Structure formats: C-alpha cells, structure tokens
C-alpha cells in the first residue's frame, strides 16, 4: 500500500489522509494570517520563559516573527499554499518556517498543540469577521433608514394577518425593519464576547510541564481574558462557533422577513414598491417577467444558516470531553454561515438602496376599513366607552368612508407611532456601533502588526 509522508505521521493511507484532511487546505487559507499571529505570540512568550536553557532566545523569536510576517503578507495577497501532506495551515506554516530557519522552525511548536493553535486562530478570525459583519449590518440598517426618511410620511396600509389593518407609513415600515436589524447587534456582540477569550497555552487540553505565561499571550493577542482551565479551553472549541451561528441564524431570519415584505410589496397586484429592473431576473419562456429571485434566495439562505447552526450543535452535543476531530468540521460550518450572511447583508443593502416607492399605489390601497379603529377612538373621545364604540363601528361597517390618510398618520404622535417616530435614533445607533467596530478592528490590526513585524 502506498503511504504519504507528513510532519506528524510518515505512514498514512492516502485515502484516509484525504478524508481526514477534508477541505482544510482550502478553508485554512482564511486562517493563515491569524495562525501567523498566534504563533508569533506563542514564540514571543516562549522566549520570555525563565529557563536554564531557553527554548528559543529573544533574538531567535524576533527572527521567527519576521519570517511569520513574510508568510502573513503572502497569505494576505492570496499566495499562501497548503499541501495535502501539510494537512492544515498549522503544519504548512511550520514547514515554511523550517524550510527558511532550519532547526529554529522545528522549535516553534514547543508546548503547544494544534488543538489550542487552531482554537486561537478561529477566535482571532472570528473576532475580525464579527466586526466586519456588524459594519455590513449597520450599512443595511442605514440604507433602510435613508429609504424610510426619504419616503417620510407617505401613507402605507399597515397590515396584520396580511389584511389591511391601520394607517401606517413607509417610514415606519422601513425604520421598523432597520431597528430589528440593529437589535441583532446584541446577539453578534454576545458571540463576540465569547470569541474574545484566549485558549492558547492549553496545549492538547491538559497543559504542559513548562512555565507557559498564558496571560502574556492573552495580552499580546488582544484578548479580553484567558480561558483559565486547560481542559475547559479545549472544550470551548466549537462552542463559540455555535454561538456565532446562532446569532447568524437569527439575523438571517430577520433579513428573510424583510425580503418577504419586499417581495409582497413589489408584486404587481400590490405595487407599493418597485425593485430596480437590473436587480430582477427574467424568465426563459415568459418575456414579461421581472422576478425577485434575489429576495427569494434570501429566504432560502436563512434556512441554510439555520441548518448550519443545527449541524454545529448536533456535532457538539454528544461529543466526549477533550479534542475530537469532529471539531474540524465546525470550521466549515461557521465559515459558510458567515459567508452567506455577509453576502446577504451586502446584497440587501444594494436592493434596498435601489428600491423606489409608488406613492399613488400606496395611497390607493387605503380602503375605508383601515380607518375603523380611528373612528371608534373618536367616539371614545366624545365619551363613549371603548367596547360600545367598537361595537358601534363593527355593526355598521358600511357607514365607514374614506378618510385622509395623511391626517391619520400624523395623528398618532406618541413614541414610535407614525407621527412620533424619531429617525435620528437610528442614525445615532448606527454611528455609535460603527465607532465601536472601527476601534476594535484597529486594536486587532495593531496587535497583529506589532507581532508580525
Ligand atoms: N485541522 C485540525 C482541526 O481543525 C487541527 C487540529 C488537529 N488536531 C488533532 N489532534 N488531530 O481540528
């Protein structure tokens, strides 16, 4: 039987190797920069350990960091290659360091396992990705805010059960969705806080007989704190991926509902909104068609991300303590979930920005029934108890007549109603969120640049 030589094992069946390596040679390219950063912190810490015979000297650590900087630069240009024999990014980086630095390259993995190494890579990658996702989320919310404020109080029939219900406005519709989307930042922030913990130094999950300074790598890498228990640190792999997928699944469900409203309101029979032609797709047989495929796919992708979250939790729930290779598959799940969600945020921002309002169609939809509650409330103002006023109107629906929708919309002035909407709230929230995102991305970049120079 033909076998292949790898750094960890020089007799492995090629089919088994292929199966166990899976998509890592492709997926791990996304981790390369973060792997270099984590290794730079580890080697720096190793060089500072007080030992009779240092594992690596400070000078050697500086040489390793410089080489890691070169490898990270290659990775940033998309020119980092992982071979099947490497198995993953970790071994590829060690191979490259050894090719360049000889024995020094063979020392960098002292006191470390790929288990804590990949866990730290994923967390650094995830922190960066969550912040970028948040910026994209805020951009979509801002586009909805602009769409809403530009349309202002153009009256829109508010619906419940899809049936005409009460006077609303385009502004209320758009900023209501914007607020729901902005609220999803809470879930992403919770996932961020979980990702912001350092597992490095837990090694294979049980520590090592070396005086590792785990606080030091936490500081160098810019994590909020260290995961104290080494076994716990290894168990935490997969948990933050699942937490992020749960935030993403919920966000996608929110986006899917927005997409669904846009599909309905741009149907020819309803026609409140118009989607730009260039964002609609045609039919191969029906020449008249302009279909909202892009929005339909938002719905299907929401289902997919929910599936990815389910897959992550299913993968984890029965896994025994300590590292198991199952965890490798978590990587694909969360990377896929991130990719789908981020693409969806970007495409929706574009479609919302291009969407227009057909004011005449919005106004034409106001049937007398839409004013029924307002009529009953006017009776209350004249002294009739609510339930009597309600029955009065309910028993004589034929007496209802068309009213001025602008007046009805303006008359609801309490907080958050059509006439009491403060759209500056959304601008302020968007501005503050972006500031927080920018500051944290800058801090992460600064830590990375300091380690890889
Ligand atoms: N590619 C592996 C993963 O993502 C790296 C860790 C391998 N560790 C091991 N004990 N086989 O999980």
CSV table of C-alpha atoms and ligand atoms in Angstrom, one decimal:
chain,number,residue,atom,x,y,z
A,1,UNK,CA,0.0,0.0,0.0
A,2,UNK,CA,1.3,3.5,-0.9
A,3,UNK,CA,1.7,5.8,2.0
A,4,UNK,CA,2.4,9.5,2.3
A,5,UNK,CA,4.9,11.4,4.4
A,6,UNK,CA,3.6,14.2,6.7
A,7,UNK,CA,5.1,16.1,9.6
A,8,UNK,CA,3.1,14.2,12.2
A,9,UNK,CA,2.9,10.8,10.6
A,10,UNK,CA,5.0,9.2,7.9
A,11,UNK,CA,2.9,6.2,7.2
A,12,UNK,CA,-0.7,7.2,6.4
A,13,UNK,CA,-3.0,5.7,3.8
A,14,UNK,CA,-3.7,8.4,1.1
A,15,UNK,CA,-7.5,7.8,1.2
A,16,UNK,CA,-7.5,8.2,5.0
A,17,UNK,CA,-5.3,11.3,4.7
A,18,UNK,CA,-7.7,12.8,2.2
A,19,UNK,CA,-10.8,12.0,4.3
A,20,UNK,CA,-9.3,13.4,7.5
A,21,UNK,CA,-7.8,16.5,5.9
A,22,UNK,CA,-11.1,17.3,4.2
A,23,UNK,CA,-11.3,20.8,3.0
A,24,UNK,CA,-8.7,22.2,5.4
A,25,UNK,CA,-6.2,23.0,2.6
A,26,UNK,CA,-8.7,25.5,1.2
A,27,UNK,CA,-10.6,26.6,4.3
A,28,UNK,CA,-7.4,27.1,6.4
A,29,UNK,CA,-6.1,29.7,3.9
A,30,UNK,CA,-8.6,32.0,5.6
A,31,UNK,CA,-6.8,31.3,8.9
A,32,UNK,CA,-3.2,31.7,7.7
A,33,UNK,CA,-2.7,35.3,8.8
A,34,UNK,CA,-4.3,34.6,12.2
A,35,UNK,CA,-2.2,31.4,12.6
A,36,UNK,CA,1.0,33.5,12.0
A,37,UNK,CA,-0.2,36.0,14.6
A,38,UNK,CA,-0.9,33.3,17.2
A,39,UNK,CA,2.4,31.6,16.5
A,40,UNK,CA,4.2,34.9,16.9
A,41,UNK,CA,2.6,35.5,20.3
A,42,UNK,CA,3.4,31.9,21.4
A,43,UNK,CA,7.1,32.1,20.3
A,44,UNK,CA,7.5,35.5,21.9
A,45,UNK,CA,6.1,34.1,25.2
A,46,UNK,CA,8.4,31.0,24.9
A,47,UNK,CA,11.4,33.3,24.5
A,48,UNK,CA,10.5,35.1,27.7
A,49,UNK,CA,10.2,32.0,29.9
A,50,UNK,CA,12.7,31.8,32.7
A,51,UNK,CA,14.5,28.5,31.9
A,52,UNK,CA,18.1,27.4,32.4
A,53,UNK,CA,18.3,26.6,28.7
A,54,UNK,CA,15.8,28.8,26.8
A,55,UNK,CA,13.6,27.0,24.2
A,56,UNK,CA,14.2,30.0,21.9
A,57,UNK,CA,16.2,33.1,22.6
A,58,UNK,CA,14.7,36.6,22.2
A,59,UNK,CA,16.8,37.1,19.1
A,60,UNK,CA,15.5,33.8,17.6
A,61,UNK,CA,11.9,34.8,18.4
A,62,UNK,CA,12.5,38.1,16.5
A,63,UNK,CA,13.7,36.1,13.5
A,64,UNK,CA,10.6,33.8,13.7
A,65,UNK,CA,8.3,36.8,13.9
A,66,UNK,CA,10.0,38.4,10.9
A,67,UNK,CA,9.5,35.2,8.9
A,68,UNK,CA,5.9,34.9,10.1
A,69,UNK,CA,5.4,38.5,8.9
A,70,UNK,CA,6.6,37.5,5.4
A,71,UNK,CA,4.3,34.4,5.4
A,72,UNK,CA,1.3,36.5,6.6
A,73,UNK,CA,2.0,39.0,3.8
A,74,UNK,CA,1.9,36.2,1.3
A,75,UNK,CA,-1.4,35.0,2.8
A,76,UNK,CA,-2.9,38.5,2.6
A,77,UNK,CA,-2.0,38.5,-1.1
A,78,UNK,CA,-3.7,35.1,-1.5
A,79,UNK,CA,-0.4,33.5,-2.3
A,80,UNK,CA,-0.3,31.0,0.7
A,81,UNK,CA,-0.4,27.4,-0.3
A,82,UNK,CA,-1.4,24.4,1.9
A,83,UNK,CA,-0.4,21.0,0.5
A,84,UNK,CA,-2.4,17.8,1.3
A,85,UNK,CA,0.7,16.4,3.1
A,86,UNK,CA,0.7,19.6,5.3
A,87,UNK,CA,-2.8,18.6,6.4
A,88,UNK,CA,-3.6,22.1,7.5
A,89,UNK,CA,-2.4,25.7,7.9
A,90,UNK,CA,-0.6,24.9,11.1
A,91,UNK,CA,1.7,22.3,9.5
A,92,UNK,CA,2.1,24.4,6.4
A,93,UNK,CA,3.4,27.4,8.5
A,94,UNK,CA,5.8,25.1,10.4
A,95,UNK,CA,7.1,23.6,7.2
A,96,UNK,CA,7.7,27.0,5.7
A,97,UNK,CA,9.4,28.3,8.8
A,98,UNK,CA,11.6,25.2,8.9
A,99,UNK,CA,12.5,25.5,5.3
A,100,UNK,CA,13.7,29.0,6.0
A,101,UNK,CA,15.0,28.8,9.5
A,102,UNK,CA,16.1,25.2,9.9
A,103,UNK,CA,16.1,23.9,13.5
A,104,UNK,CA,14.6,27.1,14.8
A,105,UNK,CA,11.5,26.4,12.8
A,106,UNK,CA,11.2,23.0,14.4
A,107,UNK,CA,11.1,24.6,17.9
A,108,UNK,CA,8.1,26.9,17.5
A,109,UNK,CA,5.6,24.2,18.4
A,110,UNK,CA,7.2,23.6,21.8
A,111,UNK,CA,4.5,23.5,24.5
A,112,UNK,CA,1.7,23.8,22.0
A,113,UNK,CA,-0.8,21.5,20.3
A,114,UNK,CA,-2.7,22.1,17.1
A,115,UNK,CA,-5.7,21.9,19.4
A,116,UNK,CA,-5.1,25.2,21.1
A,117,UNK,CA,-3.5,26.6,18.0
A,118,UNK,CA,-6.5,26.2,15.8
A,119,UNK,CA,-8.8,27.3,18.6
A,120,UNK,CA,-6.9,30.6,18.9
A,121,UNK,CA,-6.8,31.0,15.1
A,122,UNK,CA,-10.5,30.6,14.8
A,123,UNK,CA,-11.2,33.1,17.6
A,124,UNK,CA,-9.0,35.7,16.0
A,125,UNK,CA,-10.6,35.1,12.6
A,126,UNK,CA,-14.0,35.2,14.2
A,127,UNK,CA,-13.4,38.5,16.1
A,128,UNK,CA,-12.4,40.2,12.9
A,129,UNK,CA,-15.3,38.6,10.9
A,130,UNK,CA,-17.9,39.5,13.5
A,131,UNK,CA,-16.8,43.2,13.4
A,132,UNK,CA,-16.9,43.2,9.7
A,133,UNK,CA,-20.4,41.6,9.7
A,134,UNK,CA,-21.5,44.3,12.2
A,135,UNK,CA,-20.4,47.0,9.9
A,136,UNK,CA,-22.3,45.4,7.0
A,137,UNK,CA,-25.4,45.1,9.2
A,138,UNK,CA,-25.2,48.7,10.1
A,139,UNK,CA,-24.9,49.7,6.4
A,140,UNK,CA,-28.1,47.8,5.6
A,141,UNK,CA,-29.9,49.4,8.5
A,142,UNK,CA,-28.7,52.8,7.3
A,143,UNK,CA,-29.9,52.1,3.8
A,144,UNK,CA,-33.3,51.2,5.2
A,145,UNK,CA,-33.2,54.4,7.4
A,146,UNK,CA,-32.5,56.5,4.3
A,147,UNK,CA,-35.2,54.8,2.3
A,148,UNK,CA,-37.7,55.4,5.1
A,149,UNK,CA,-36.8,59.0,5.9
A,150,UNK,CA,-36.7,59.9,2.2
A,151,UNK,CA,-40.2,58.5,1.8
A,152,UNK,CA,-41.2,60.2,5.0
A,153,UNK,CA,-44.8,60.0,6.0
A,154,UNK,CA,-46.0,58.6,2.7
A,155,UNK,CA,-49.0,56.6,4.0
A,156,UNK,CA,-48.9,52.9,3.8
A,157,UNK,CA,-51.6,50.5,4.8
A,158,UNK,CA,-50.4,48.7,7.9
A,159,UNK,CA,-51.3,45.0,7.9
A,160,UNK,CA,-51.9,42.2,10.3
A,161,UNK,CA,-52.6,38.7,9.1
A,162,UNK,CA,-51.7,40.3,5.7
A,163,UNK,CA,-55.2,42.0,5.9
A,164,UNK,CA,-55.5,45.8,5.8
A,165,UNK,CA,-55.3,46.9,9.5
A,166,UNK,CA,-54.4,50.5,10.3
A,167,UNK,CA,-52.8,53.6,8.7
A,168,UNK,CA,-49.0,53.3,8.7
A,169,UNK,CA,-46.2,55.0,6.7
A,170,UNK,CA,-43.4,53.9,4.5
A,171,UNK,CA,-41.1,55.5,7.1
A,172,UNK,CA,-42.5,53.3,9.8
A,173,UNK,CA,-42.1,50.2,7.7
A,174,UNK,CA,-38.5,50.8,6.7
A,175,UNK,CA,-37.2,52.1,10.1
A,176,UNK,CA,-39.1,49.3,11.9
A,177,UNK,CA,-37.1,46.8,9.9
A,178,UNK,CA,-34.0,48.8,10.5
A,179,UNK,CA,-34.5,48.7,14.2
A,180,UNK,CA,-35.0,45.0,14.2
A,181,UNK,CA,-31.8,44.6,12.2
A,182,UNK,CA,-29.8,46.9,14.6
A,183,UNK,CA,-31.1,44.9,17.6
A,184,UNK,CA,-29.4,41.8,16.1
A,185,UNK,CA,-26.1,43.5,17.1
A,186,UNK,CA,-26.8,42.3,20.6
A,187,UNK,CA,-26.6,38.7,19.6
A,188,UNK,CA,-23.5,39.3,17.5
A,189,UNK,CA,-21.9,41.2,20.4
A,190,UNK,CA,-22.6,38.2,22.7
A,191,UNK,CA,-20.9,35.9,20.2
A,192,UNK,CA,-18.0,38.4,20.0
A,193,UNK,CA,-17.6,38.4,23.8
A,194,UNK,CA,-17.3,34.6,23.7
A,195,UNK,CA,-14.9,34.7,20.9
A,196,UNK,CA,-12.7,37.2,22.7
A,197,UNK,CA,-11.3,34.6,25.1
A,198,UNK,CA,-7.9,33.1,24.8
A,199,UNK,CA,-7.5,29.3,24.7
A,200,UNK,CA,-3.8,29.4,23.8
A,201,UNK,CA,-1.5,27.6,26.3
A,202,UNK,CA,-4.0,24.9,27.0
A,203,UNK,CA,-2.0,22.7,24.6
A,204,UNK,CA,-3.7,19.4,23.9
A,205,UNK,CA,-6.2,20.4,26.6
A,206,UNK,CA,-4.2,19.4,29.7
A,207,UNK,CA,-1.4,21.9,29.9
A,208,UNK,CA,2.4,21.1,29.7
A,209,UNK,CA,5.3,20.9,32.1
A,210,UNK,CA,6.7,24.2,31.0
A,211,UNK,CA,6.2,27.6,32.7
A,212,UNK,CA,3.9,29.0,30.0
A,213,UNK,CA,2.7,32.6,30.7
A,214,UNK,CA,-0.8,32.4,29.3
A,215,UNK,CA,-1.6,35.9,30.4
A,216,UNK,CA,1.2,37.2,28.2
A,217,UNK,CA,-0.2,35.7,25.0
A,218,UNK,CA,-3.7,37.0,26.0
A,219,UNK,CA,-2.2,40.5,26.2
A,220,UNK,CA,-0.1,40.2,23.0
A,221,UNK,CA,-3.1,38.9,21.0
A,222,UNK,CA,-5.5,41.5,22.5
A,223,UNK,CA,-8.0,39.0,24.0
A,224,UNK,CA,-10.2,40.2,26.9
A,225,UNK,CA,-9.1,37.3,29.1
A,226,UNK,CA,-7.7,33.8,29.2
A,227,UNK,CA,-9.8,30.7,29.4
A,228,UNK,CA,-8.4,29.5,32.7
A,229,UNK,CA,-8.9,25.8,32.8
A,230,UNK,CA,-6.9,24.0,30.0
A,231,UNK,CA,-9.5,21.2,29.7
A,232,UNK,CA,-12.3,23.8,29.6
A,233,UNK,CA,-10.3,25.8,26.9
A,234,UNK,CA,-10.2,22.7,24.7
A,235,UNK,CA,-13.9,22.0,25.3
A,236,UNK,CA,-14.7,25.6,24.3
A,237,UNK,CA,-13.7,24.9,20.7
A,238,UNK,CA,-16.9,24.7,18.7
A,239,UNK,CA,-19.0,26.5,21.4
A,240,UNK,CA,-18.1,29.9,20.1
A,241,UNK,CA,-18.7,28.8,16.5
A,242,UNK,CA,-22.1,27.5,17.5
A,243,UNK,CA,-22.9,30.8,19.4
A,244,UNK,CA,-22.0,32.8,16.3
A,245,UNK,CA,-24.0,30.5,14.0
A,246,UNK,CA,-27.0,31.0,16.4
A,247,UNK,CA,-26.6,34.8,16.1
A,248,UNK,CA,-26.3,34.5,12.3
A,249,UNK,CA,-29.3,32.2,12.0
A,250,UNK,CA,-31.4,34.7,13.9
A,251,UNK,CA,-30.1,37.6,11.9
A,252,UNK,CA,-30.8,35.7,8.7
A,253,UNK,CA,-34.4,35.1,9.9
A,254,UNK,CA,-34.8,38.8,10.4
A,255,UNK,CA,-33.4,39.5,6.9
A,256,UNK,CA,-35.7,36.9,5.4
A,257,UNK,CA,-38.7,38.6,6.8
A,258,UNK,CA,-37.6,41.9,5.3
A,259,UNK,CA,-37.1,40.2,2.0
A,260,UNK,CA,-40.5,38.7,2.2
A,261,UNK,CA,-42.1,42.1,2.7
A,262,UNK,CA,-40.2,43.4,-0.2
A,263,UNK,CA,-41.4,40.5,-2.4
A,264,UNK,CA,-45.0,41.1,-1.4
A,265,UNK,CA,-45.0,44.9,-1.7
A,266,UNK,CA,-43.4,44.8,-5.1
A,267,UNK,CA,-45.9,42.3,-6.5
A,268,UNK,CA,-47.7,43.9,-9.5
A,269,UNK,CA,-51.1,43.5,-7.7
A,270,UNK,CA,-49.8,45.4,-4.6
A,271,UNK,CA,-47.2,47.6,-6.2
A,272,UNK,CA,-46.2,49.8,-3.2
A,273,UNK,CA,-42.5,49.4,-4.0
A,274,UNK,CA,-40.7,49.0,-7.3
A,275,UNK,CA,-37.5,46.9,-7.5
A,276,UNK,CA,-34.9,48.2,-10.0
A,277,UNK,CA,-35.1,46.2,-13.2
A,278,UNK,CA,-31.4,45.3,-13.0
A,279,UNK,CA,-32.0,43.5,-9.8
A,280,UNK,CA,-34.8,41.3,-11.2
A,281,UNK,CA,-34.4,38.2,-13.2
A,282,UNK,CA,-36.3,37.2,-16.3
A,283,UNK,CA,-37.9,34.0,-17.5
A,284,UNK,CA,-36.6,31.9,-20.4
A,285,UNK,CA,-40.2,31.5,-21.7
A,286,UNK,CA,-42.3,34.4,-20.3
A,287,UNK,CA,-41.0,37.6,-21.8
A,288,UNK,CA,-42.9,39.8,-19.5
A,289,UNK,CA,-41.3,38.5,-16.3
A,290,UNK,CA,-39.2,40.5,-13.8
A,291,UNK,CA,-38.8,38.2,-10.8
A,292,UNK,CA,-37.4,39.0,-7.4
A,293,UNK,CA,-35.2,35.9,-7.3
A,294,UNK,CA,-32.6,37.7,-5.3
A,295,UNK,CA,-35.1,38.2,-2.4
A,296,UNK,CA,-36.3,34.6,-2.7
A,297,UNK,CA,-32.8,33.4,-2.2
A,298,UNK,CA,-32.5,35.4,1.0
A,299,UNK,CA,-35.3,33.2,2.3
A,300,UNK,CA,-33.6,30.0,1.3
A,301,UNK,CA,-30.3,31.2,2.7
A,302,UNK,CA,-31.9,31.9,6.0
A,303,UNK,CA,-33.0,28.3,6.0
A,304,UNK,CA,-29.4,27.2,5.2
A,305,UNK,CA,-27.8,29.1,8.0
A,306,UNK,CA,-30.4,27.7,10.4
A,307,UNK,CA,-29.3,24.3,9.1
A,308,UNK,CA,-25.7,25.1,9.7
A,309,UNK,CA,-26.4,26.1,13.3
A,310,UNK,CA,-28.3,22.9,13.8
A,311,UNK,CA,-25.4,21.0,12.3
A,312,UNK,CA,-22.9,22.7,14.7
A,313,UNK,CA,-25.0,21.9,17.8
A,314,UNK,CA,-25.7,18.4,16.6
A,315,UNK,CA,-22.0,17.9,16.1
A,316,UNK,CA,-21.2,19.1,19.6
A,317,UNK,CA,-23.9,17.7,21.8
A,318,UNK,CA,-22.7,14.2,22.1
A,319,UNK,CA,-19.0,14.7,21.8
A,320,UNK,CA,-16.9,13.4,24.7
A,321,UNK,CA,-14.6,15.8,26.6
A,322,UNK,CA,-11.2,16.6,25.1
A,323,UNK,CA,-10.3,17.2,21.5
A,324,UNK,CA,-12.1,15.1,18.9
A,325,UNK,CA,-11.6,15.5,15.1
A,326,UNK,CA,-15.3,16.2,14.7
A,327,UNK,CA,-14.4,19.8,15.7
A,328,UNK,CA,-12.6,20.3,12.4
A,329,UNK,CA,-16.0,20.2,10.7
A,330,UNK,CA,-17.2,23.1,12.8
A,331,UNK,CA,-14.8,25.3,10.9
A,332,UNK,CA,-16.6,24.8,7.6
A,333,UNK,CA,-20.0,25.4,9.2
A,334,UNK,CA,-19.2,28.7,10.7
A,335,UNK,CA,-17.2,30.0,7.8
A,336,UNK,CA,-20.1,29.1,5.4
A,337,UNK,CA,-22.6,30.7,7.7
A,338,UNK,CA,-20.5,33.9,7.9
A,339,UNK,CA,-20.1,34.0,4.1
A,340,UNK,CA,-23.8,33.5,3.4
A,341,UNK,CA,-24.9,36.1,6.0
A,342,UNK,CA,-22.3,38.7,4.9
A,343,UNK,CA,-23.2,38.3,1.2
A,344,UNK,CA,-26.9,38.6,2.1
A,345,UNK,CA,-26.3,41.8,4.1
A,346,UNK,CA,-24.4,43.4,1.2
A,347,UNK,CA,-26.9,42.4,-1.5
A,348,UNK,CA,-29.9,43.5,0.6
A,349,UNK,CA,-28.3,46.9,1.2
A,350,UNK,CA,-28.0,47.3,-2.6
A,351,UNK,CA,-31.5,46.2,-3.4
A,352,UNK,CA,-33.0,48.5,-0.7
A,353,UNK,CA,-30.9,51.4,-1.9
A,354,UNK,CA,-32.3,50.9,-5.4
A,355,UNK,CA,-35.9,50.3,-4.4
A,356,UNK,CA,-38.5,53.1,-5.1
A,357,UNK,CA,-41.9,53.9,-3.7
A,358,UNK,CA,-45.0,54.2,-5.8
A,359,UNK,CA,-46.9,56.8,-3.7
A,360,UNK,CA,-50.1,56.6,-5.7
A,361,UNK,CA,-50.3,52.9,-5.2
A,362,UNK,CA,-49.7,53.3,-1.5
A,363,UNK,CA,-52.5,55.8,-1.2
A,364,UNK,CA,-54.9,53.9,-3.4
A,365,UNK,CA,-54.8,51.0,-1.0
A,366,UNK,CA,-56.5,52.9,1.8
A,367,UNK,CA,-59.9,51.3,2.0
A,368,UNK,CA,-62.4,52.8,4.5
A,369,UNK,CA,-61.9,49.8,6.8
A,370,UNK,CA,-58.3,50.9,7.5
A,371,UNK,CA,-59.8,53.9,9.5
A,372,UNK,CA,-62.2,51.8,11.6
A,373,UNK,CA,-60.1,51.9,14.8
A,374,UNK,CA,-59.6,55.7,14.4
A,375,UNK,CA,-63.4,56.2,14.0
A,376,UNK,CA,-64.1,54.2,17.2
A,377,UNK,CA,-61.4,56.1,19.1
A,378,UNK,CA,-63.1,59.4,18.1
A,379,UNK,CA,-66.3,58.1,19.7
A,380,UNK,CA,-64.3,57.4,22.8
A,381,UNK,CA,-63.1,61.0,22.8
A,382,UNK,CA,-66.7,62.0,22.7
A,383,UNK,CA,-67.4,60.0,25.9
A,384,UNK,CA,-68.4,56.5,24.6
A,385,UNK,CA,-66.8,53.5,26.5
A,386,UNK,CA,-64.4,51.7,24.2
A,387,UNK,CA,-66.3,48.4,23.9
A,388,UNK,CA,-69.5,50.3,22.9
A,389,UNK,CA,-67.6,52.4,20.4
A,390,UNK,CA,-66.1,49.2,19.0
A,391,UNK,CA,-69.5,47.5,18.5
A,392,UNK,CA,-71.0,50.7,17.0
A,393,UNK,CA,-68.4,50.6,14.3
A,394,UNK,CA,-68.3,46.8,13.9
A,395,UNK,CA,-72.1,46.7,13.5
A,396,UNK,CA,-72.2,49.4,10.8
A,397,UNK,CA,-69.0,48.9,8.8
A,398,UNK,CA,-71.0,50.2,5.7
A,399,UNK,CA,-71.0,53.6,7.3
A,400,UNK,CA,-67.2,53.9,7.1
A,401,UNK,CA,-65.9,56.2,4.4
A,402,UNK,CA,-62.6,57.0,3.1
A,403,UNK,CA,-60.6,59.5,5.2
A,404,UNK,CA,-57.4,61.5,4.7
A,405,UNK,CA,-54.6,59.0,5.3
A,406,UNK,CA,-52.0,61.8,5.9
A,407,UNK,CA,-54.1,63.2,8.8
A,408,UNK,CA,-54.5,59.7,10.2
A,409,UNK,CA,-50.8,59.1,10.0
A,410,UNK,CA,-49.9,62.4,11.6
A,411,UNK,CA,-52.4,62.0,14.4
A,412,UNK,CA,-50.5,59.1,16.0
A,413,UNK,CA,-47.9,61.2,17.8
A,414,UNK,CA,-46.9,59.0,20.8
A,415,UNK,CA,-43.4,57.5,20.9
A,416,UNK,CA,-42.7,55.2,17.9
A,417,UNK,CA,-46.1,55.7,16.2
A,418,UNK,CA,-46.3,57.1,12.7
A,419,UNK,CA,-46.3,60.7,13.8
A,420,UNK,CA,-43.9,60.2,16.7
A,421,UNK,CA,-41.0,58.5,15.0
A,422,UNK,CA,-37.6,59.9,15.8
A,423,UNK,CA,-35.5,58.7,13.0
A,424,UNK,CA,-32.4,60.3,14.5
A,425,UNK,CA,-32.3,57.3,16.9
A,426,UNK,CA,-31.2,55.0,14.0
A,427,UNK,CA,-28.6,57.4,12.8
A,428,UNK,CA,-27.2,57.7,16.3
A,429,UNK,CA,-27.2,53.9,16.9
A,430,UNK,CA,-25.5,53.3,13.5
A,431,UNK,CA,-22.9,55.9,14.2
A,432,UNK,CA,-22.1,54.6,17.7
A,433,UNK,CA,-21.9,51.0,16.5
A,434,UNK,CA,-19.6,51.8,13.7
A,435,UNK,CA,-17.3,53.7,16.0
A,436,UNK,CA,-17.1,50.6,18.3
A,437,UNK,CA,-16.4,48.4,15.4
A,438,UNK,CA,-13.7,50.7,14.0
A,439,UNK,CA,-12.0,51.0,17.3
A,440,UNK,CA,-11.9,47.2,17.9
A,441,UNK,CA,-10.7,46.5,14.3
A,442,UNK,CA,-8.0,49.0,14.7
A,443,UNK,CA,-6.9,47.4,18.0
A,444,UNK,CA,-6.8,43.9,16.4
A,445,UNK,CA,-4.8,45.2,13.5
A,446,UNK,CA,-2.4,47.0,15.8
A,447,UNK,CA,-1.8,43.8,17.8
A,448,UNK,CA,-1.3,41.9,14.5
A,449,UNK,CA,1.1,44.5,13.1
A,450,UNK,CA,3.1,44.6,16.4
A,451,UNK,CA,3.6,40.8,16.4
A,452,UNK,CA,4.3,40.4,12.7
A,453,UNK,CA,7.0,43.0,12.1
B,1,LIG,N1,-7.3,20.7,11.4
B,1,LIG,C1,-7.5,20.3,12.7
B,1,LIG,C2,-8.8,20.9,13.3
B,1,LIG,O1,-9.3,21.8,12.7
B,1,LIG,C3,-6.3,20.8,13.6
B,1,LIG,C4,-6.2,20.1,14.9
B,1,LIG,C5,-5.8,18.7,14.7
B,1,LIG,N2,-5.6,18.1,16.0
B,1,LIG,C6,-5.5,16.8,16.2
B,1,LIG,N3,-5.4,16.4,17.4
B,1,LIG,N4,-5.7,16.0,15.2
B,1,LIG,O2,-9.3,20.4,14.2
